[in-house]
Coordinates of C-alpha atoms in Angstrom, one line a residue:
X403 CA 0.1 0.0 0.0
X404 CA 1.3 3.5 -0.9
X405 CA 2.6 5.5 1.9
X406 CA 0.9 8.7 2.8
X407 CA 3.1 11.9 3.9
X408 CA 2.3 14.1 6.8
X409 CA 1.7 17.5 5.9
X410 CA 4.7 19.5 5.9
X411 CA 3.9 21.5 9.1
X412 CA 2.8 18.2 10.7
X413 CA 6.1 16.6 9.9
X414 CA 8.0 19.6 11.3
X415 CA 5.9 19.4 14.4
X416 CA 6.4 15.7 14.9
X417 CA 10.1 16.2 14.7
X418 CA 10.1 19.0 17.1
X419 CA 7.7 17.2 19.5
X420 CA 10.0 13.9 19.6
X421 CA 12.8 15.8 20.4
X422 CA 11.7 18.9 22.4
X423 CA 8.2 19.1 23.8
X424 CA 8.3 16.5 26.3
X425 CA 10.9 16.5 28.9
X426 CA 10.6 12.8 30.1
X427 CA 10.2 9.8 28.0
X428 CA 7.8 8.0 30.4
X429 CA 5.3 10.7 29.6
X430 CA 4.3 8.6 26.5
X431 CA 2.5 6.0 28.5
X432 CA 0.4 8.5 30.5
X433 CA -0.6 10.2 27.1
X434 CA -1.6 6.8 25.5
X435 CA -3.5 5.7 28.7
X436 CA -5.2 9.1 28.7
X437 CA -6.3 8.8 25.0
X438 CA -7.7 5.4 25.8
X439 CA -9.6 6.7 28.6
X440 CA -11.1 9.5 26.5
X441 CA -12.1 6.6 24.0
X442 CA -14.2 4.9 26.7
X443 CA -15.7 8.1 27.8
X444 CA -16.9 8.8 24.3
X445 CA -18.9 5.6 24.5
X446 CA -20.2 6.7 27.9
X447 CA -21.4 10.0 26.3
X448 CA -23.1 8.3 23.5
X449 CA -25.0 6.0 26.0
X450 CA -26.5 9.0 27.6
X451 CA -28.5 10.0 24.5
X452 CA -28.8 6.7 22.6
X453 CA -31.2 4.3 24.0
X454 CA -30.0 1.3 22.0
X455 CA -26.7 1.8 23.6
X456 CA -26.1 0.6 27.3
X457 CA -22.9 1.4 29.1
X458 CA -21.9 -1.2 31.8
X459 CA -18.7 0.0 33.4
X460 CA -17.4 -3.5 34.0
X461 CA -17.1 -4.0 30.1
X462 CA -14.6 -1.2 29.8
X463 CA -11.0 -1.3 30.5
X464 CA -7.4 -0.5 29.3
X465 CA -4.9 -3.5 29.0
X466 CA -1.1 -3.0 29.0
X467 CA 1.0 -5.8 27.6
X468 CA 4.8 -6.0 27.1
X469 CA 6.4 -8.7 24.9
X470 CA 10.1 -8.6 25.6
X471 CA 11.0 -11.3 22.8
X472 CA 9.5 -9.2 20.1
X473 CA 10.2 -5.8 21.8
X474 CA 6.6 -4.6 21.7
X475 CA 4.3 -2.7 24.1
X476 CA 0.6 -2.9 23.5
X477 CA -1.9 -0.5 25.0
X478 CA -5.4 -1.7 24.3
X479 CA -8.9 -0.2 25.1
X480 CA -12.5 -1.1 24.7
X481 CA -13.4 2.3 23.8
X482 CA -15.3 4.0 20.8
X483 CA -12.7 3.0 18.2
X484 CA -11.8 4.8 15.0
X485 CA -13.1 4.6 11.4
X486 CA -10.6 4.8 8.5
X487 CA -11.5 8.5 8.1
X488 CA -10.9 9.1 11.8
X489 CA -7.4 7.3 11.7
X490 CA -6.4 9.5 8.8
X491 CA -7.8 12.7 10.2
X492 CA -6.9 12.3 13.9
X493 CA -3.6 10.5 13.3
X494 CA -2.4 11.7 10.0
X495 CA -2.9 15.4 10.8
X496 CA -0.8 16.3 13.9
X497 CA -2.2 18.6 16.4
X498 CA -5.8 17.9 15.3
X499 CA -7.7 16.5 18.4
X500 CA -10.7 14.2 17.9
X501 CA -11.3 14.4 21.6
X502 CA -11.3 18.1 21.4
X503 CA -14.0 17.9 18.6
X504 CA -15.9 15.5 20.5
X505 CA -15.7 17.6 23.6
X506 CA -16.9 20.7 21.8
X507 CA -19.9 18.8 20.5
X508 CA -20.8 17.1 23.9
X509 CA -20.4 19.1 27.1
X510 CA -19.2 17.1 30.1
X511 CA -22.0 15.6 31.8
X512 CA -22.3 13.6 35.0
X513 CA -18.6 14.3 36.2
X514 CA -17.0 12.9 33.2
X515 CA -14.3 14.9 31.5
X516 CA -12.4 14.2 28.3
X517 CA -8.7 15.0 28.8
X518 CA -7.3 15.3 25.4
X519 CA -7.4 18.6 23.6
X520 CA -4.2 19.2 21.7
X521 CA -4.1 16.1 19.6
X522 CA -0.3 15.6 20.0
X523 CA -0.1 13.2 23.0
X524 CA -0.3 10.2 20.7
X525 CA 3.0 11.2 18.9
X526 CA 5.0 11.0 22.2
X527 CA 5.2 7.4 21.4
X528 CA 7.8 8.0 18.9
X529 CA 10.2 9.0 21.7
X530 CA 10.4 5.3 22.6
X531 CA 9.3 3.4 19.5
X532 CA 10.9 2.9 16.0
X533 CA 7.2 2.0 14.5
X534 CA 3.8 2.6 15.9
X535 CA 0.9 0.4 14.8
X536 CA -2.8 1.3 15.5
X537 CA -5.6 -1.2 14.8
X538 CA -9.0 0.0 15.5
X539 CA -12.7 -0.8 15.0
X540 CA -15.2 1.8 15.6
X541 CA -18.5 1.5 17.3
X542 CA -21.3 0.7 14.9
X543 CA -18.7 -0.7 12.2
X544 CA -18.0 -4.1 10.9
X545 CA -14.6 -3.2 9.6
X546 CA -11.5 -2.6 11.2
X547 CA -8.4 -0.6 10.0
X548 CA -4.5 -0.4 10.6
X549 CA -2.7 2.7 10.7
X550 CA 1.1 2.4 10.8
X551 CA 4.1 4.8 10.9
X552 CA 7.8 4.7 11.6
X553 CA 7.8 8.5 12.3
X554 CA 8.2 11.6 10.1
X555 CA 8.6 9.8 6.8
X556 CA 4.7 9.1 6.7
X557 CA 2.1 6.5 7.4
X558 CA -0.2 3.9 5.9
X559 CA -3.7 2.9 6.5
X560 CA -5.2 -0.5 5.4
X561 CA -7.9 -3.0 6.4
X562 CA -7.3 -5.3 9.4
X563 CA -8.8 -8.0 11.4
X564 CA -10.1 -7.2 14.8
X565 CA -13.1 -8.9 16.4
X566 CA -14.0 -6.4 19.2
X567 CA -14.7 -2.6 19.2
X568 CA -11.8 -0.6 20.5
X569 CA -8.2 0.3 19.7
X570 CA -4.8 -1.5 20.2
X571 CA -1.8 0.6 19.9
X572 CA 1.5 -1.5 19.4
X573 CA 4.8 0.1 19.9
X574 CA 8.0 -1.5 18.4
X575 CA 10.3 -0.4 21.3
X576 CA 13.6 1.2 20.3
X577 CA 17.0 -0.8 20.6
X578 CA 19.3 0.3 23.4
X579 CA 22.0 2.9 22.8
X580 CA 25.1 3.8 24.6
X581 CA 23.1 6.6 26.3
X582 CA 19.7 5.4 26.3
X583 CA 18.1 2.3 27.9
X584 CA 14.8 1.6 26.2
X585 CA 14.4 -1.9 27.8
X586 CA 12.8 -0.3 30.8
X587 CA 9.6 0.3 29.0
X588 CA 9.4 -3.5 28.6
X589 CA 10.1 -4.1 32.4
X590 CA 6.8 -5.1 34.6
X591 CA 7.9 -3.2 37.6
X592 CA 8.9 0.0 35.5
X593 CA 5.5 -0.1 33.8
X594 CA 3.8 -0.6 37.0
X595 CA 5.5 2.5 38.5
X596 CA 4.8 4.7 35.5
X597 CA 1.0 3.9 35.6
X598 CA 0.9 4.4 39.5
X599 CA 2.7 7.7 39.1
X600 CA 0.6 9.4 36.3
X601 CA -2.5 7.4 35.8
X602 CA -3.5 5.9 39.1
X603 CA -6.7 7.7 39.1
X604 CA -7.9 7.0 35.7
X605 CA -11.6 6.1 36.2
X606 CA -11.5 3.0 34.2
X607 CA -9.3 -0.4 35.2
X608 CA -5.8 -0.4 33.6
X609 CA -5.1 -4.1 33.5
X610 CA -1.8 -6.0 33.2
X611 CA -0.5 -9.6 33.4
X612 CA 2.0 -9.8 36.2
X613 CA 4.3 -12.3 37.5
X614 CA 3.5 -13.8 40.9
X615 CA 4.8 -16.9 42.8
X616 CA 3.1 -19.6 44.7
X617 CA 4.2 -22.8 46.6
X618 CA 4.9 -25.6 44.1
X619 CA 2.6 -28.4 44.2
X620 CA 4.0 -31.6 45.8
X621 CA 7.4 -29.9 46.7
X622 CA 8.2 -28.6 50.1
X623 CA 9.9 -25.1 50.3
X624 CA 9.7 -24.8 46.4
X625 CA 8.1 -21.9 44.6
X626 CA 6.9 -21.4 41.0
X627 CA 6.2 -18.5 39.0
X628 CA 2.7 -17.8 37.3
X629 CA 1.1 -15.0 35.4
X630 CA -2.2 -13.2 36.6
X631 CA -4.1 -10.3 35.3
X632 CA -4.1 -7.6 37.9
X633 CA -5.7 -4.1 38.0
X634 CA -2.8 -1.6 38.5
X635 CA -4.7 1.7 39.2
X636 CA -6.8 2.7 42.2
X637 CA -9.3 4.3 39.8
X638 CA -11.5 6.1 42.6
X639 CA -9.1 8.9 44.0
X640 CA -9.7 9.8 47.7
X641 CA -10.3 13.4 46.8
X642 CA -13.4 12.7 44.9
X643 CA -15.1 10.9 47.9
X644 CA -17.3 12.6 50.3
X645 CA -15.6 13.8 53.5
X646 CA -18.1 11.9 55.5
X647 CA -17.2 8.7 53.8
X648 CA -13.5 9.1 55.0
X649 CA -11.9 8.6 58.3
X650 CA -8.6 10.1 59.8
X651 CA -6.6 7.2 59.1
X652 CA -7.7 7.1 55.4
X653 CA -6.0 10.6 55.0
X654 CA -2.9 9.3 56.9
X655 CA -2.8 6.3 54.6
X656 CA -3.2 8.6 51.6
X657 CA -0.2 10.5 52.8
X658 CA 2.1 7.5 53.3
X659 CA 1.1 6.1 50.0
X660 CA 1.9 9.1 48.0
X661 CA 5.3 9.2 50.2
X662 CA 4.7 12.9 51.1
X663 CA 6.9 12.1 54.1
X664 CA 7.9 9.5 56.7
X665 CA 6.0 11.2 59.4
X666 CA 2.4 11.4 60.4
X667 CA 0.7 14.8 59.3
X668 CA -0.6 16.9 62.0
X669 CA -3.5 18.0 59.9
X670 CA -5.3 17.6 56.7
X671 CA -7.5 19.9 54.4
X672 CA -10.0 18.5 52.1
X673 CA -11.3 21.0 49.6
X674 CA -14.1 20.5 47.2
X675 CA -14.5 23.8 45.2
X676 CA -17.2 24.8 42.7
X677 CA -17.6 28.3 41.4
X678 CA -15.2 30.3 39.4
X679 CA -13.1 27.4 39.2
X680 CA -13.7 23.9 40.0
X681 CA -11.0 21.7 41.7
X682 CA -10.5 19.1 44.5
X683 CA -7.4 19.2 46.9
X684 CA -6.2 17.3 49.7
X685 CA -3.5 19.2 51.7
X686 CA -1.3 18.1 54.6
X687 CA 0.6 19.9 57.3
X688 CA 3.7 17.6 58.0
X689 CA 4.9 17.0 61.6
X690 CA 8.6 17.1 60.6
X691 CA 10.5 19.1 57.9
X692 CA 12.2 17.0 55.2
X693 CA 16.1 16.9 55.7
X694 CA 16.7 19.3 53.0
X695 CA 13.7 21.7 53.9
X696 CA 15.9 24.7 54.8
X697 CA 18.2 24.3 52.0
X698 CA 18.4 25.7 48.3
X699 CA 17.9 22.1 47.1
X700 CA 14.3 22.0 48.5
X701 CA 11.6 22.1 45.8
X702 CA 8.2 23.0 47.0
X703 CA 4.8 22.4 45.4
X704 CA 1.6 20.3 45.2
X705 CA 0.9 17.5 42.9
X706 CA -1.1 18.7 40.1
X707 CA -3.8 16.6 38.4
X708 CA -6.1 17.2 35.4
X709 CA -9.1 15.0 35.6
X710 CA -7.2 12.4 37.6
X711 CA -4.2 12.5 35.3
X712 CA -0.9 13.6 36.9
X713 CA 0.3 16.7 35.2
X714 CA 3.1 17.9 37.2
X715 CA 4.9 16.3 40.2
X716 CA 5.4 19.5 41.9
X717 CA 3.6 22.8 41.0
X718 CA 5.3 25.6 42.9
X719 CA 2.8 28.2 41.9
X720 CA 0.1 26.7 44.0
X721 CA 1.9 27.7 47.2
X722 CA 3.5 30.9 48.6
X723 CA 7.0 30.4 49.9
X724 CA 6.1 30.8 53.4
X725 CA 3.7 27.9 53.2
X726 CA 6.3 25.8 51.2
X727 CA 5.9 23.0 53.9
X728 CA 2.5 22.1 52.8
X729 CA 2.1 18.6 51.0
X730 CA -0.7 17.3 48.9
X731 CA -2.4 17.6 45.6
X732 CA -4.8 19.5 43.4
X733 CA -7.1 18.1 40.7
X734 CA -8.8 20.4 38.4
X735 CA -10.5 20.2 34.8
X736 CA -10.4 24.1 34.5
X737 CA -6.7 24.4 34.2
X738 CA -5.1 25.8 30.9
X739 CA -2.3 23.5 30.1
X740 CA 0.6 23.6 27.6
X741 CA 0.9 21.4 24.6
X742 CA 2.9 18.8 26.4
X743 CA 0.6 18.9 29.5
X744 CA 3.7 19.1 31.6
X745 CA 3.5 22.7 32.4
X746 CA 0.9 25.3 33.1
X747 CA -0.1 28.3 31.4
X748 CA -0.3 31.0 34.2
X749 CA -3.7 32.1 34.0
X750 CA -6.7 33.4 36.2
X751 CA -7.8 29.9 37.3
X752 CA -4.3 29.0 38.6
X753 CA -4.1 32.2 40.5
X754 CA -7.7 31.7 42.0
X755 CA -6.7 28.2 43.3
X756 CA -3.5 29.4 44.7
X757 CA -5.2 32.3 46.5
X758 CA -7.9 29.9 48.0
X759 CA -5.2 27.4 49.1
X760 CA -3.2 30.1 50.8
X761 CA -6.2 31.1 52.8
X762 CA -7.5 27.6 53.6
X763 CA -3.9 26.8 55.1
X764 CA -3.8 29.9 57.0
X765 CA -7.4 29.2 58.5
X766 CA -6.3 25.6 59.4
X767 CA -3.3 26.8 61.2
X768 CA -5.3 29.5 63.0
X769 CA -7.8 26.8 64.0
X770 CA -4.9 24.5 65.4
X771 CA -3.4 27.5 67.3
X772 CA -6.6 28.2 69.0
X773 CA -8.0 24.7 69.6
X774 CA -5.0 22.5 69.7
X775 CA -2.2 24.5 71.1
X776 CA 0.3 21.6 71.9
X777 CA 0.0 20.4 68.3
X778 CA 0.6 24.0 66.9
X779 CA 3.6 24.4 68.8
X780 CA 4.9 21.1 67.6
X781 CA 4.3 22.6 64.0
X782 CA 6.0 25.8 64.9
X783 CA 9.1 24.2 66.2
X784 CA 9.4 22.6 62.8
X785 CA 8.2 25.4 60.4
X786 CA 8.0 28.5 62.6
X787 CA 11.2 29.8 61.0
X788 CA 9.7 29.6 57.5
X789 CA 6.8 31.8 58.7
X790 CA 9.3 34.3 59.9
X791 CA 11.1 34.2 56.7
X792 CA 7.8 34.9 55.1
X793 CA 7.3 38.1 57.2
X794 CA 10.8 39.5 56.3
X795 CA 10.8 38.6 52.7
X796 CA 9.4 40.5 49.8
X797 CA 9.7 43.8 51.9
X798 CA 7.1 42.8 54.4
X799 CA 4.2 42.3 51.8
X800 CA 2.9 39.3 53.6
X801 CA 3.4 40.4 57.3
X802 CA -0.3 41.0 57.8
X803 CA -1.1 37.5 56.7
X804 CA 1.4 35.9 58.9
X805 CA 1.9 38.1 62.1
X806 CA -1.0 36.3 64.0
X807 CA 0.7 32.9 63.5
X808 CA 4.0 33.8 65.0
X809 CA 5.2 32.7 68.5
X810 CA 7.9 33.9 70.7
X811 CA 9.2 32.8 74.1
X812 CA 7.8 35.0 77.1
X813 CA 10.0 36.0 80.0
X814 CA 6.9 36.0 82.2
X815 CA 5.0 33.1 80.9
X816 CA 8.0 31.0 80.6
X817 CA 6.6 29.6 77.2
X818 CA 5.6 30.5 73.6
X819 CA 3.1 33.2 73.3
X820 CA 1.5 35.0 70.4
X821 CA 1.8 38.8 69.9
X822 CA -2.0 39.2 70.5
X823 CA -1.4 37.5 73.9
X824 CA 1.4 39.8 74.8
X825 CA -0.5 42.9 73.9
X826 CA -3.6 41.8 75.9
X827 CA -1.3 41.7 79.1
X828 CA 0.2 44.9 78.6
X829 CA -0.1 47.6 81.6
X830 CA -1.6 50.8 80.7
X831 CA 1.6 52.7 81.0
X832 CA 3.7 50.3 78.8
X833 CA 4.3 52.0 75.4
X834 CA 6.2 49.2 73.5
X835 CA 6.4 45.4 72.9
X836 CA 9.9 44.7 74.5
X837 CA 12.2 42.0 73.2
X838 CA 15.7 40.8 73.7
X839 CA 17.7 39.0 70.8
X840 CA 20.4 36.4 71.4
X841 CA 21.3 32.7 70.9
X842 CA 19.5 31.3 73.9
X843 CA 16.7 31.8 76.5
X844 CA 19.1 31.2 79.4
X845 CA 21.6 33.8 78.2
X846 CA 19.0 36.4 77.3
X847 CA 17.5 36.0 80.9
X848 CA 20.7 37.2 82.4
X849 CA 21.4 40.2 80.1
X850 CA 22.1 43.3 82.0
X851 CA 20.0 45.3 79.4
X852 CA 16.8 43.6 80.7
X853 CA 17.1 45.0 84.3
X854 CA 15.1 48.3 83.9
X855 CA 12.4 46.7 81.8
X856 CA 12.1 43.7 84.0
X857 CA 11.9 46.1 87.4
X858 CA 8.9 47.9 85.6
X859 CA 7.1 44.5 85.5
X860 CA 7.2 44.5 81.8
X861 CA 7.0 41.3 79.8
X862 CA 10.0 40.5 77.3
X863 CA 9.9 38.4 74.4
X864 CA 13.1 36.4 73.7
X865 CA 14.1 36.1 70.1
X866 CA 16.5 33.1 69.8
X867 CA 16.3 32.5 66.0
X868 CA 18.6 34.5 63.6
X869 CA 15.8 35.7 61.6
X870 CA 13.6 36.8 64.6
X871 CA 14.8 40.4 65.1
X872 CA 14.7 40.9 61.1
X873 CA 11.1 39.8 61.3
X874 CA 10.2 42.1 64.1
X875 CA 11.9 45.0 62.4
X876 CA 9.7 44.3 59.3
X877 CA 6.6 44.2 61.3
X878 CA 7.6 47.5 63.0
X879 CA 4.4 47.3 65.3
X880 CA 1.4 45.1 66.1
X881 CA -1.8 46.4 67.1
X882 CA -0.4 50.0 67.2
X883 CA 2.2 48.9 69.7
X884 CA 5.9 49.4 68.5
X885 CA 8.5 46.8 68.9
X886 CA 11.4 47.9 71.2
X887 CA 14.7 46.1 71.9
X888 CA 15.9 46.1 75.4
X889 CA 19.4 47.1 73.9
X890 CA 18.1 50.1 72.1
X891 CA 19.3 53.5 72.9
X892 CA 16.1 54.8 74.3
X893 CA 13.9 52.4 76.1
X894 CA 10.9 54.7 76.2
X895 CA 10.5 54.3 80.0
X896 CA 9.3 57.4 81.8
X897 CA 11.6 58.2 84.8
X898 CA 10.7 60.4 87.7
X899 CA 11.8 64.0 87.1
X900 CA 14.4 63.9 90.0
X901 CA 15.8 60.6 88.4
X902 CA 16.0 62.1 85.0
X903 CA 17.9 65.3 86.5
X904 CA 20.2 63.1 88.3
X905 CA 21.0 60.9 85.2
X906 CA 21.6 64.1 83.1
X907 CA 24.0 65.4 85.8
X908 CA 25.7 62.1 85.9
X909 CA 26.6 62.3 82.2
X910 CA 27.6 66.0 82.3
X911 CA 29.5 65.6 85.4
X912 CA 31.5 62.7 84.2
X913 CA 31.7 63.9 80.6
X914 CA 35.7 64.2 80.6
X915 CA 35.9 60.6 81.9
X916 CA 33.6 59.2 79.3
X917 CA 35.4 61.1 76.6
X918 CA 38.8 59.7 77.7
X919 CA 37.2 56.2 77.7
X920 CA 35.9 56.8 74.1
X921 CA 39.3 57.9 73.1
X922 CA 40.8 54.9 74.4
X923 CA 38.4 52.6 72.4
X924 CA 38.5 54.7 69.2
X925 CA 36.0 53.4 66.7
X926 CA 35.3 50.3 68.6
X927 CA 32.2 52.2 70.1
X928 CA 30.3 55.3 69.0
X929 CA 30.3 56.8 72.6
X930 CA 30.5 56.0 76.2
X931 CA 27.8 57.1 78.7
X932 CA 26.0 56.6 82.0
X933 CA 23.4 54.0 81.8
X934 CA 19.8 54.4 82.7
X935 CA 18.9 50.9 82.6
X936 CA 21.6 49.1 84.5
X937 CA 20.9 48.2 88.2
X938 CA 23.3 45.6 89.5
X939 CA 25.8 45.2 86.6
X940 CA 28.7 47.5 85.9
X941 CA 28.5 47.6 82.0
X942 CA 26.8 46.7 78.8
X943 CA 26.7 47.4 75.2
X944 CA 23.7 48.9 73.5
X945 CA 23.2 50.1 69.8
X946 CA 22.0 53.2 68.3
X947 CA 20.1 53.3 65.0
X948 CA 18.3 50.3 63.1
X949 CA 21.1 47.8 63.0
X950 CA 21.4 46.0 66.5
X951 CA 24.3 44.1 67.8
X952 CA 22.4 40.7 67.4
X953 CA 21.7 41.6 63.7
X954 CA 25.3 42.6 63.2
X955 CA 26.3 39.1 64.4
X956 CA 23.9 37.3 62.0
X957 CA 25.0 39.4 59.1
X958 CA 28.7 39.1 59.6
X959 CA 28.3 35.3 59.8
X960 CA 27.0 35.6 56.2
X961 CA 29.4 35.6 53.1
X962 CA 30.3 39.2 52.2
X963 CA 28.9 40.5 55.5
X964 CA 32.2 41.1 57.2
X965 CA 32.0 45.0 57.2
X966 CA 28.5 45.1 58.6
X967 CA 29.0 47.2 61.9
X968 CA 26.3 48.5 64.4
X969 CA 26.8 51.7 66.2
X970 CA 27.7 50.5 69.6
X971 CA 27.3 52.5 72.9
X972 CA 29.4 51.6 76.0
X973 CA 27.0 52.0 79.0
X974 CA 28.7 52.4 82.5
X975 CA 26.6 51.9 85.7
X976 CA 27.6 55.1 87.7
X977 CA 26.1 53.5 91.0
X978 CA 28.4 50.3 90.8
X979 CA 31.5 50.1 92.9
X980 CA 33.6 49.9 89.7
X981 CA 32.7 53.4 88.7
X982 CA 34.5 54.7 91.6
X983 CA 37.7 53.0 90.4
X984 CA 37.3 54.5 87.0
X985 CA 37.1 57.8 88.5
X986 CA 40.1 57.4 90.6
X987 CA 42.1 56.1 87.6
X988 CA 40.9 59.0 85.4
X989 CA 42.1 61.5 88.1
X990 CA 45.4 59.7 88.9
X991 CA 46.5 57.0 86.6
X992 CA 45.9 57.2 82.8
X993 CA 47.5 53.8 82.4
X994 CA 45.2 52.2 84.9
X995 CA 42.3 53.9 83.1
X996 CA 43.1 52.5 79.9
X997 CA 43.4 48.9 81.5
X998 CA 40.0 49.1 83.2
X999 CA 38.3 50.6 80.1
X1000 CA 39.7 47.7 78.0
X1001 CA 38.4 45.2 80.5
X1002 CA 35.1 46.6 80.7
X1003 CA 34.6 46.7 77.0
X1004 CA 35.7 43.0 76.7
X1005 CA 33.3 42.2 79.4
X1006 CA 30.6 43.8 77.6
X1007 CA 31.5 41.9 74.4
X1008 CA 31.3 38.7 76.1
X1009 CA 28.1 39.4 77.7
X1010 CA 26.7 40.1 74.1
X1011 CA 28.2 36.8 72.9
X1012 CA 30.6 38.7 70.6
X1013 CA 34.2 37.7 70.1
X1014 CA 37.1 39.5 72.2
X1015 CA 39.3 41.4 69.7
X1016 CA 42.5 40.2 71.2
X1017 CA 42.1 37.3 73.6
X1018 CA 45.7 37.2 74.5
X1019 CA 45.8 41.0 75.5
X1020 CA 42.6 40.2 77.5
X1021 CA 44.1 37.5 79.5
X1022 CA 47.1 39.7 80.3
X1023 CA 45.0 42.6 81.4
X1024 CA 43.3 40.2 83.8
X1025 CA 46.7 39.0 85.1
X1026 CA 47.9 42.7 85.4
X1027 CA 44.6 43.2 87.6
X1028 CA 45.6 40.2 89.9
X1029 CA 49.1 41.6 90.4

């Protein structure tokens, strides 16, 4: 029979598709199974309007058969089949979709939706096959036809023998090359894995003969292999079931089966949305982060299905970065897919789904925080850092979304508290939300800078994560209460007039001493002054400006952050015995003043957890004091 040529533009498209459109060869099986499912759906549609046609779901299935000896893989269906004209029109003209035409003529009814719309998926078979043969018998026809092609050089169509209505697609699998192993598409385990990955929720059974073992009759401890037909796919996805049909363990089992994590999820969210966009989703909040969660290698995203067919393993556009810990899937018939169905076209439907998911996740977390505090704190220990990154990133765009989900350790409550809980306990005279930043609760509780705030009876939030202070600075305020570090220059605590006058007098009366100490320290500090916050401790470091000492430590630990420097102020407790020694040294012994100043500065550095500039000099100075 004379070979027919593809049209020139179709030939170029075929060549491009084989080499460019699909990123993974295994996709071919998803495409052929989806086409087979569409073919069965078409019979279902016809049965809705044709009284002479009955649709018994048990009669419809898809069959996968691998023949290693002949290197063939056959995908068969009991669907509507194709006439000679349909074979030529649907397979001879690339990108002409018979499913799309059928879909336009028959609107989706009763929850069934035909997947195919581009008419190119069939040709993905040429990525793994040297030759593709299609034998099809159309519903209502007595004749069958065979379409055959070895690729871009053309195709033939001729009569064939086929007893039942439906279509067989026979792929002659390519030989292995030095770089590519095509044998995998003839292996039972590999075919099973591909079906489970992409087509597990196709609504019709996908059957395959599988190898099993059983005890050998009459032989003890001996086994024999046998072949048995098995349905590989689950067919009915959990997300299409009614929520009242499902138990918590059903969701936990789904989480484990999909390998979303090795932990047990803390909570699940089951969404069935009908409206501007229709979709189903099952989302999980994990108990533990993956080992690579806080690394650049981690990939966020939800599994994305279109009518039960996996389109993307991880769709990042469905989750904001601050909720990147969420696992799960979304299934929608309304998404606009690109030609390979491997990527989304960014459109209104996707944006609407993502926005809804974001709000649902926040709502679930707020419910957990309110009703299951212990469980929420467990979540927060694992993923709170990501929420704080979300507050800080994008110039604070998402701070209003996230601020009520944050927890910080309270100096009074001795546990994690929300910002709302903190503000609700503030005395009337308290102007600010006070916090102390450092690397541990134990060290922060002993900081000299906290003395005045604690004496006033004010609660202090302890920020121990390196992102904490950056997030708080981005928040700026909460419920009209500004944040204030206990190490900031002005604590905003009103003093009695007599105390204020006394403090100012101490500063002016000791002006020469403080200037002398500043000259000794040089640019290590911006100034030296009498402290209004110290009660029992002799010295501390504070900072002026937006950059705190703790932020300096974090930034200097980063690449290219070595030159970052906070404006440090050395505060001296003029009511401490040490101050009298400083005054005496200033009056009678400049060398001793230099020694004392260096020791006090290094002491303040150690209190802050900062490295001493010269440890050898520091230890020698201590020895001088002892002598």
